[in-house]
Amino acid sequence: MGLQGTSYGWCRWCSLQPIRGEPCNHQIYQIWELVEMLSFWYRCCPDLLGESVRPLFVQSHMDTDTKAFLKHSQEKSGWLFTQLYHSLVSTVLSPMVSRTSINGFLGRGSMFVFSADQFQQLLRIGPDWEANRLLDLGAGDGGVTEVMGVHFKQVYATEVSPPMKWHLQRRNYTLLGIDEWQHTGFQYDVISCLNLLDRCDDPLHLLRDIRSSLVPKTGRLVLAAVLPFQPYIEVGGKWERPKEHLKIAGKTWEEQVTNLCSEVFKRAGFELEAVTRLPYLCEGDMYNDYYVLDDAVFVLKASEDTGDSPQ
């Protein structure tokens, strides 16, 4: 997973400023503006969704875990000397090292995709639900993996960044190679692919590998995609177009969600079980308290129709 220090599309970066003392009219307006902005992160127009997608939309809301992440991000952005050090190191290393690895080395840029409650709501499970195996593809520092991992006896993860691999090993997750997880001899109850589809070279091949690696019938894919969909892959410190460029039709969040379900997922042999709109949050820096992009989070199951041939 990776979120850059820029924004595009339907969301923007935000900076939370504490209000001290009695709020004046201007500050009250700022409060209402902030409330409106935060509610926008979760807003969906069901009438714009396709007929097959509409009844499967799950409405999410700002919750305690999300607020805690935002509060912690705001506090960290105020650590002036730490942020100056991070900025200097990032500037020196960025021509040679990927942003993901820089963040892993510095211990910054943690991501927030969903809370424990939001994950459970999407999968329609309770706090005590447990299964055997979770695989988190492109797990980063393991922060989001931890939200899901409490429900599984064994947690596996893939990651290409060496510093991020170290973070995952510290959490005692089993690391698998990017060409290894498909050939372990066992299958997974849940595979998560969070904001990875637009950052891989061959996304349809990845989806088909995931489908064949899930436990038959009960296995589920939890997939998050930043919308609008803008695929790039990071090579060293540079961004390049992937080998296979998925073109997602639609001008709105709802239209692109519908197109992903009816075209891309169907071609890969998946059908939709649930979808929600969530903010994809990243810790900020000395300039902004946090960064945010617009996510669609899907729960998918293998369809009886296998979709296009893997060939």
mmCIF file of C-alpha atoms in Angstrom:
data_model
loop_
_atom_site.group_PDB
_atom_site.id
_atom_site.type_symbol
_atom_site.label_atom_id
_atom_site.label_comp_id
_atom_site.label_asym_id
_atom_site.label_seq_id
_atom_site.Cartn_x
_atom_site.Cartn_y
_atom_site.Cartn_z
ATOM 1 C CA MET A 1 0.000 0.000 0.000
ATOM 2 C CA GLY A 2 1.188 3.510 -0.667
ATOM 3 C CA LEU A 3 -0.213 6.990 -0.403
ATOM 4 C CA GLN A 4 1.682 9.933 -1.769
ATOM 5 C CA GLY A 5 1.955 13.385 -0.269
ATOM 6 C CA THR A 6 -0.348 14.784 -2.905
ATOM 7 C CA SER A 7 -4.028 14.558 -3.599
ATOM 8 C CA TYR A 8 -6.123 14.069 -6.679
ATOM 9 C CA GLY A 9 -9.650 13.337 -7.790
ATOM 10 C CA TRP A 10 -12.539 13.519 -5.368
ATOM 11 C CA CYS A 11 -10.633 13.970 -2.100
ATOM 12 C CA ARG A 12 -7.963 16.368 -0.911
ATOM 13 C CA TRP A 13 -5.431 16.710 1.892
ATOM 14 C CA CYS A 14 -6.681 18.228 5.105
ATOM 15 C CA SER A 15 -5.187 19.990 8.076
ATOM 16 C CA LEU A 16 -6.895 19.924 11.456
ATOM 17 C CA GLN A 17 -6.248 22.971 13.603
ATOM 18 C CA PRO A 18 -7.190 22.909 17.297
ATOM 19 C CA ILE A 19 -9.693 25.546 18.452
ATOM 20 C CA ARG A 20 -8.835 27.072 21.786
ATOM 21 C CA GLY A 21 -11.084 29.136 24.048
ATOM 22 C CA GLU A 22 -14.604 30.205 23.125
ATOM 23 C CA PRO A 23 -15.193 29.691 19.382
ATOM 24 C CA CYS A 24 -16.044 32.826 17.400
ATOM 25 C CA ASN A 25 -18.426 32.840 14.434
ATOM 26 C CA HIS A 26 -15.577 32.177 12.018
ATOM 27 C CA GLN A 27 -14.412 29.212 14.073
ATOM 28 C CA ILE A 28 -17.965 27.858 14.285
ATOM 29 C CA TYR A 29 -18.117 28.057 10.485
ATOM 30 C CA GLN A 30 -14.805 26.149 10.327
ATOM 31 C CA ILE A 31 -16.245 23.459 12.602
ATOM 32 C CA TRP A 32 -19.293 22.996 10.374
ATOM 33 C CA GLU A 33 -17.071 23.004 7.280
ATOM 34 C CA LEU A 34 -14.948 20.263 8.859
ATOM 35 C CA VAL A 35 -18.027 18.217 9.794
ATOM 36 C CA GLU A 36 -19.309 18.518 6.221
ATOM 37 C CA MET A 37 -15.937 17.490 4.811
ATOM 38 C CA LEU A 38 -15.643 14.456 7.075
ATOM 39 C CA SER A 39 -19.157 13.288 6.196
ATOM 40 C CA PHE A 40 -18.271 13.602 2.491
ATOM 41 C CA TRP A 41 -15.650 10.890 2.948
ATOM 42 C CA TYR A 42 -18.436 8.332 3.420
ATOM 43 C CA ARG A 43 -21.101 9.757 1.122
ATOM 44 C CA CYS A 44 -22.627 7.710 -1.671
ATOM 45 C CA CYS A 45 -25.506 8.404 -4.061
ATOM 46 C CA PRO A 46 -27.150 4.969 -4.358
ATOM 47 C CA ASP A 47 -29.157 6.016 -7.416
ATOM 48 C CA LEU A 48 -25.879 6.319 -9.358
ATOM 49 C CA LEU A 49 -24.839 2.751 -8.544
ATOM 50 C CA GLY A 50 -25.702 -0.090 -10.904
ATOM 51 C CA GLU A 51 -28.810 -2.111 -10.064
ATOM 52 C CA SER A 52 -26.806 -5.162 -9.002
ATOM 53 C CA VAL A 53 -24.446 -3.072 -6.831
ATOM 54 C CA ARG A 54 -26.992 -0.798 -5.136
ATOM 55 C CA PRO A 55 -28.434 -3.288 -2.590
ATOM 56 C CA LEU A 56 -24.924 -4.404 -1.585
ATOM 57 C CA PHE A 57 -23.680 -0.934 -0.591
ATOM 58 C CA VAL A 58 -22.843 -0.659 3.120
ATOM 59 C CA GLN A 59 -22.993 2.829 4.614
ATOM 60 C CA SER A 60 -19.953 3.580 6.800
ATOM 61 C CA HIS A 61 -19.387 6.441 9.237
ATOM 62 C CA MET A 62 -16.620 8.160 11.156
ATOM 63 C CA ASP A 63 -15.923 6.042 14.241
ATOM 64 C CA THR A 64 -13.714 6.032 17.331
ATOM 65 C CA ASP A 65 -10.748 4.269 15.726
ATOM 66 C CA THR A 66 -10.717 6.679 12.783
ATOM 67 C CA LYS A 67 -10.850 9.696 15.104
ATOM 68 C CA ALA A 68 -7.981 8.261 17.153
ATOM 69 C CA PHE A 69 -5.838 7.847 14.021
ATOM 70 C CA LEU A 70 -6.541 11.441 12.957
ATOM 71 C CA LYS A 71 -5.747 12.763 16.443
ATOM 72 C CA HIS A 72 -2.449 10.856 16.570
ATOM 73 C CA SER A 73 -1.536 12.080 13.076
ATOM 74 C CA GLN A 74 -2.206 15.660 14.129
ATOM 75 C CA GLU A 75 0.037 15.273 17.152
ATOM 76 C CA LYS A 76 2.894 13.746 15.114
ATOM 77 C CA SER A 77 2.744 16.509 12.512
ATOM 78 C CA GLY A 78 3.535 18.973 15.314
ATOM 79 C CA TRP A 79 6.838 17.272 16.214
ATOM 80 C CA LEU A 80 8.872 19.965 14.457
ATOM 81 C CA PHE A 81 12.403 18.558 14.735
ATOM 82 C CA THR A 82 11.265 15.037 13.856
ATOM 83 C CA GLN A 83 9.432 16.346 10.800
ATOM 84 C CA LEU A 84 12.458 18.404 9.724
ATOM 85 C CA TYR A 85 14.639 15.292 9.984
ATOM 86 C CA HIS A 86 12.104 13.241 7.997
ATOM 87 C CA SER A 87 11.942 15.917 5.300
ATOM 88 C CA LEU A 88 15.734 16.051 4.976
ATOM 89 C CA VAL A 89 16.146 12.264 4.759
ATOM 90 C CA SER A 90 13.302 11.970 2.274
ATOM 91 C CA THR A 91 14.805 14.645 0.030
ATOM 92 C CA VAL A 92 18.225 12.944 0.038
ATOM 93 C CA LEU A 93 16.948 9.389 -0.546
ATOM 94 C CA SER A 94 13.984 9.943 -2.877
ATOM 95 C CA PRO A 95 15.989 9.896 -6.163
ATOM 96 C CA MET A 96 17.298 6.402 -5.296
ATOM 97 C CA VAL A 97 14.837 4.763 -2.886
ATOM 98 C CA SER A 98 11.102 4.178 -3.105
ATOM 99 C CA ARG A 99 8.851 6.333 -0.974
ATOM 100 C CA THR A 100 7.509 3.190 0.709
ATOM 101 C CA SER A 101 10.994 2.155 1.818
ATOM 102 C CA ILE A 102 11.809 5.680 3.000
ATOM 103 C CA ASN A 103 8.666 5.685 5.132
ATOM 104 C CA GLY A 104 9.521 2.242 6.494
ATOM 105 C CA PHE A 105 13.051 3.347 7.382
ATOM 106 C CA LEU A 106 11.765 6.484 9.133
ATOM 107 C CA GLY A 107 8.809 4.777 10.787
ATOM 108 C CA ARG A 108 6.380 7.288 9.323
ATOM 109 C CA GLY A 109 3.458 7.303 6.881
ATOM 110 C CA SER A 110 1.287 4.682 8.567
ATOM 111 C CA MET A 111 -1.968 3.980 6.743
ATOM 112 C CA PHE A 112 -5.554 3.639 7.893
ATOM 113 C CA VAL A 113 -8.045 1.888 5.602
ATOM 114 C CA PHE A 114 -10.750 0.675 7.990
ATOM 115 C CA SER A 115 -11.388 0.220 11.683
ATOM 116 C CA ALA A 116 -12.071 -3.106 13.388
ATOM 117 C CA ASP A 117 -15.793 -2.344 13.463
ATOM 118 C CA GLN A 118 -15.856 -1.382 9.786
ATOM 119 C CA PHE A 119 -13.997 -4.572 8.826
ATOM 120 C CA GLN A 120 -16.445 -6.693 10.797
ATOM 121 C CA GLN A 121 -19.424 -4.886 9.319
ATOM 122 C CA LEU A 122 -18.187 -5.473 5.778
ATOM 123 C CA LEU A 123 -17.543 -9.183 6.317
ATOM 124 C CA ARG A 124 -20.696 -9.565 8.452
ATOM 125 C CA ILE A 125 -18.790 -11.155 11.294
ATOM 126 C CA GLY A 126 -18.742 -10.645 15.046
ATOM 127 C CA PRO A 127 -15.806 -9.663 17.284
ATOM 128 C CA ASP A 128 -15.214 -13.320 18.227
ATOM 129 C CA TRP A 129 -15.282 -14.749 14.693
ATOM 130 C CA GLU A 130 -12.155 -16.722 13.797
ATOM 131 C CA ALA A 131 -10.796 -18.477 10.724
ATOM 132 C CA ASN A 132 -7.535 -20.208 9.847
ATOM 133 C CA ARG A 133 -5.530 -18.136 7.363
ATOM 134 C CA LEU A 134 -5.291 -14.490 6.310
ATOM 135 C CA LEU A 135 -3.010 -13.283 3.529
ATOM 136 C CA ASP A 136 -2.384 -9.530 3.277
ATOM 137 C CA LEU A 137 -0.815 -8.617 -0.060
ATOM 138 C CA GLY A 138 1.419 -5.543 0.019
ATOM 139 C CA ALA A 139 1.008 -5.261 3.777
ATOM 140 C CA GLY A 140 3.233 -2.216 4.349
ATOM 141 C CA ASP A 141 4.136 -1.817 8.022
ATOM 142 C CA GLY A 142 1.368 -4.207 9.116
ATOM 143 C CA GLY A 143 -0.847 -1.614 10.775
ATOM 144 C CA VAL A 144 -3.905 -2.537 8.711
ATOM 145 C CA THR A 145 -2.952 -6.223 8.845
ATOM 146 C CA GLU A 146 -3.263 -6.042 12.621
ATOM 147 C CA VAL A 147 -6.884 -4.865 12.371
ATOM 148 C CA MET A 148 -7.761 -8.007 10.408
ATOM 149 C CA GLY A 149 -5.264 -10.421 11.933
ATOM 150 C CA VAL A 150 -6.984 -10.804 15.301
ATOM 151 C CA HIS A 151 -9.597 -12.983 13.564
ATOM 152 C CA PHE A 152 -7.109 -15.537 12.173
ATOM 153 C CA LYS A 153 -4.936 -18.298 13.589
ATOM 154 C CA GLN A 154 -2.222 -17.720 10.984
ATOM 155 C CA VAL A 155 -1.374 -14.402 9.317
ATOM 156 C CA TYR A 156 0.684 -14.257 6.125
ATOM 157 C CA ALA A 157 1.907 -11.147 4.345
ATOM 158 C CA THR A 158 3.794 -10.067 1.245
ATOM 159 C CA GLU A 159 5.864 -6.930 0.850
ATOM 160 C CA VAL A 160 8.711 -5.881 -1.464
ATOM 161 C CA SER A 161 10.147 -3.053 0.647
ATOM 162 C CA PRO A 162 12.979 -4.298 2.948
ATOM 163 C CA PRO A 163 12.241 -1.812 5.782
ATOM 164 C CA MET A 164 8.550 -2.737 5.674
ATOM 165 C CA LYS A 165 9.451 -6.438 5.778
ATOM 166 C CA TRP A 166 11.320 -5.737 9.013
ATOM 167 C CA HIS A 167 8.209 -4.116 10.509
ATOM 168 C CA LEU A 168 6.126 -7.149 9.530
ATOM 169 C CA GLN A 169 8.631 -9.577 11.057
ATOM 170 C CA ARG A 170 8.556 -7.586 14.296
ATOM 171 C CA ARG A 171 4.807 -8.267 14.395
ATOM 172 C CA ASN A 172 5.494 -12.012 13.958
ATOM 173 C CA TYR A 173 3.672 -12.286 10.622
ATOM 174 C CA THR A 174 4.819 -14.980 8.191
ATOM 175 C CA LEU A 175 6.391 -13.327 5.149
ATOM 176 C CA LEU A 176 5.900 -14.885 1.728
ATOM 177 C CA GLY A 177 7.555 -13.915 -1.535
ATOM 178 C CA ILE A 178 5.542 -12.171 -4.250
ATOM 179 C CA ASP A 179 5.895 -15.317 -6.405
ATOM 180 C CA GLU A 180 5.516 -17.709 -3.458
ATOM 181 C CA TRP A 181 2.097 -17.111 -1.871
ATOM 182 C CA GLN A 182 0.243 -18.691 -4.812
ATOM 183 C CA HIS A 183 2.193 -21.952 -4.532
ATOM 184 C CA THR A 184 2.232 -22.816 -0.832
ATOM 185 C CA GLY A 185 0.069 -25.932 -1.118
ATOM 186 C CA PHE A 186 -2.696 -24.432 1.037
ATOM 187 C CA GLN A 187 -5.430 -21.839 0.548
ATOM 188 C CA TYR A 188 -6.547 -18.763 2.484
ATOM 189 C CA ASP A 189 -9.840 -17.943 4.157
ATOM 190 C CA VAL A 190 -9.410 -14.234 3.437
ATOM 191 C CA ILE A 191 -7.006 -12.450 1.128
ATOM 192 C CA SER A 192 -6.708 -8.669 1.420
ATOM 193 C CA CYS A 193 -5.517 -6.585 -1.505
ATOM 194 C CA LEU A 194 -5.659 -3.031 -0.203
ATOM 195 C CA ASN A 195 -4.832 -0.226 -2.635
ATOM 196 C CA LEU A 196 -2.565 -2.524 -4.608
ATOM 197 C CA LEU A 197 -4.542 -3.047 -7.819
ATOM 198 C CA ASP A 198 -3.454 0.330 -9.213
ATOM 199 C CA ARG A 199 0.167 -0.269 -8.165
ATOM 200 C CA CYS A 200 0.888 -3.628 -9.842
ATOM 201 C CA ASP A 201 2.028 -4.462 -13.361
ATOM 202 C CA ASP A 202 -0.623 -7.069 -14.206
ATOM 203 C CA PRO A 203 -3.768 -6.528 -12.098
ATOM 204 C CA LEU A 204 -6.005 -9.085 -13.843
ATOM 205 C CA HIS A 205 -3.386 -11.796 -13.425
ATOM 206 C CA LEU A 206 -3.141 -10.851 -9.735
ATOM 207 C CA LEU A 207 -6.927 -11.164 -9.309
ATOM 208 C CA ARG A 208 -6.972 -14.588 -10.946
ATOM 209 C CA ASP A 209 -4.120 -15.788 -8.711
ATOM 210 C CA ILE A 210 -6.093 -14.563 -5.691
ATOM 211 C CA ARG A 211 -9.211 -16.412 -6.847
ATOM 212 C CA SER A 212 -7.357 -19.714 -7.179
ATOM 213 C CA SER A 213 -5.732 -19.221 -3.738
ATOM 214 C CA LEU A 214 -8.980 -18.765 -1.783
ATOM 215 C CA VAL A 215 -10.695 -21.570 0.122
ATOM 216 C CA PRO A 216 -13.480 -22.762 -2.207
ATOM 217 C CA LYS A 217 -16.969 -21.366 -1.531
ATOM 218 C CA THR A 218 -16.182 -19.682 1.812
ATOM 219 C CA GLY A 219 -13.027 -17.758 0.857
ATOM 220 C CA ARG A 220 -13.321 -13.988 0.497
ATOM 221 C CA LEU A 221 -11.263 -11.215 -1.070
ATOM 222 C CA VAL A 222 -11.202 -7.830 0.674
ATOM 223 C CA LEU A 223 -10.081 -5.335 -1.942
ATOM 224 C CA ALA A 224 -9.632 -1.569 -1.647
ATOM 225 C CA ALA A 225 -9.123 0.692 -4.649
ATOM 226 C CA VAL A 226 -8.448 4.415 -4.760
ATOM 227 C CA LEU A 227 -10.902 6.209 -7.037
ATOM 228 C CA PRO A 228 -10.598 7.758 -9.509
ATOM 229 C CA PHE A 229 -8.467 4.845 -10.675
ATOM 230 C CA GLN A 230 -5.007 6.051 -11.741
ATOM 231 C CA PRO A 231 -2.557 3.140 -12.114
ATOM 232 C CA TYR A 232 1.183 3.651 -11.708
ATOM 233 C CA ILE A 233 4.001 1.466 -10.453
ATOM 234 C CA GLU A 234 6.954 2.716 -8.425
ATOM 235 C CA VAL A 235 10.394 1.779 -9.756
ATOM 236 C CA GLY A 236 13.126 3.124 -7.499
ATOM 237 C CA GLY A 237 12.087 6.720 -6.930
ATOM 238 C CA LYS A 238 10.217 7.018 -10.254
ATOM 239 C CA TRP A 239 6.616 6.344 -11.323
ATOM 240 C CA GLU A 240 5.836 4.414 -14.510
ATOM 241 C CA ARG A 241 2.739 3.093 -16.262
ATOM 242 C CA PRO A 242 2.001 -0.606 -15.575
ATOM 243 C CA LYS A 243 2.324 -3.237 -18.294
ATOM 244 C CA GLU A 244 -1.434 -3.866 -18.196
ATOM 245 C CA HIS A 245 -3.400 -0.630 -17.884
ATOM 246 C CA LEU A 246 -6.941 -1.164 -16.611
ATOM 247 C CA LYS A 247 -9.297 1.490 -17.921
ATOM 248 C CA ILE A 248 -12.173 2.102 -15.518
ATOM 249 C CA ALA A 249 -15.174 3.881 -17.010
ATOM 250 C CA GLY A 250 -17.163 6.533 -15.151
ATOM 251 C CA LYS A 251 -16.784 10.095 -13.929
ATOM 252 C CA THR A 252 -18.133 9.616 -10.394
ATOM 253 C CA TRP A 253 -17.179 7.336 -7.517
ATOM 254 C CA GLU A 254 -20.422 5.405 -7.970
ATOM 255 C CA GLU A 255 -19.933 4.925 -11.719
ATOM 256 C CA GLN A 256 -16.381 3.644 -11.305
ATOM 257 C CA VAL A 257 -17.461 1.252 -8.535
ATOM 258 C CA THR A 258 -20.158 -0.112 -10.828
ATOM 259 C CA ASN A 259 -17.701 -0.513 -13.709
ATOM 260 C CA LEU A 260 -15.161 -2.315 -11.528
ATOM 261 C CA CYS A 261 -17.841 -4.788 -10.418
ATOM 262 C CA SER A 262 -19.447 -5.385 -13.807
ATOM 263 C CA GLU A 263 -16.282 -5.477 -15.908
ATOM 264 C CA VAL A 264 -12.995 -6.008 -14.041
ATOM 265 C CA PHE A 265 -14.081 -8.277 -11.180
ATOM 266 C CA LYS A 266 -16.429 -10.261 -13.389
ATOM 267 C CA ARG A 267 -13.629 -10.900 -15.909
ATOM 268 C CA ALA A 268 -11.459 -12.223 -13.091
ATOM 269 C CA GLY A 269 -14.192 -14.570 -11.843
ATOM 270 C CA PHE A 270 -15.472 -12.599 -8.844
ATOM 271 C CA GLU A 271 -18.868 -11.344 -7.772
ATOM 272 C CA LEU A 272 -19.655 -8.601 -5.293
ATOM 273 C CA GLU A 273 -20.821 -9.325 -1.758
ATOM 274 C CA ALA A 274 -20.447 -5.852 -0.180
ATOM 275 C CA VAL A 275 -18.939 -2.441 -0.930
ATOM 276 C CA THR A 276 -18.471 0.734 1.087
ATOM 277 C CA ARG A 277 -16.892 4.154 0.722
ATOM 278 C CA LEU A 278 -14.077 4.991 3.137
ATOM 279 C CA PRO A 279 -11.247 7.521 3.400
ATOM 280 C CA TYR A 280 -7.774 6.112 2.761
ATOM 281 C CA LEU A 281 -5.766 7.972 5.397
ATOM 282 C CA CYS A 282 -2.039 8.452 5.788
ATOM 283 C CA GLU A 283 -0.048 10.132 8.536
ATOM 284 C CA GLY A 284 0.984 13.647 7.604
ATOM 285 C CA ASP A 285 4.154 15.694 7.769
ATOM 286 C CA MET A 286 5.252 19.200 8.753
ATOM 287 C CA TYR A 287 2.926 20.683 6.124
ATOM 288 C CA ASN A 288 -0.318 18.738 6.667
ATOM 289 C CA ASP A 289 -1.727 16.798 9.597
ATOM 290 C CA TYR A 290 -2.716 13.904 7.354
ATOM 291 C CA TYR A 291 -3.393 12.994 3.746
ATOM 292 C CA VAL A 292 -6.551 11.411 2.397
ATOM 293 C CA LEU A 293 -7.688 9.695 -0.783
ATOM 294 C CA ASP A 294 -11.071 8.299 -1.743
ATOM 295 C CA ASP A 295 -11.356 4.519 -1.329
ATOM 296 C CA ALA A 296 -13.873 1.932 -2.398
ATOM 297 C CA VAL A 297 -13.592 -1.213 -0.261
ATOM 298 C CA PHE A 298 -15.101 -4.390 -1.704
ATOM 299 C CA VAL A 299 -15.802 -7.857 -0.341
ATOM 300 C CA LEU A 300 -15.706 -10.323 -3.239
ATOM 301 C CA LYS A 301 -16.333 -14.040 -3.571
ATOM 302 C CA ALA A 302 -15.499 -16.409 -6.402
ATOM 303 C CA SER A 303 -18.373 -16.674 -8.844
ATOM 304 C CA GLU A 304 -19.532 -19.949 -10.329
ATOM 305 C CA ASP A 305 -18.758 -18.422 -13.696
ATOM 306 C CA THR A 306 -14.957 -18.398 -13.822
ATOM 307 C CA GLY A 307 -14.830 -15.279 -16.010
ATOM 308 C CA ASP A 308 -12.238 -14.975 -18.788
ATOM 309 C CA SER A 309 -9.698 -17.689 -19.305
ATOM 310 C CA PRO A 310 -6.477 -17.050 -17.344
ATOM 311 C CA GLN A 311 -4.674 -17.379 -20.628
#
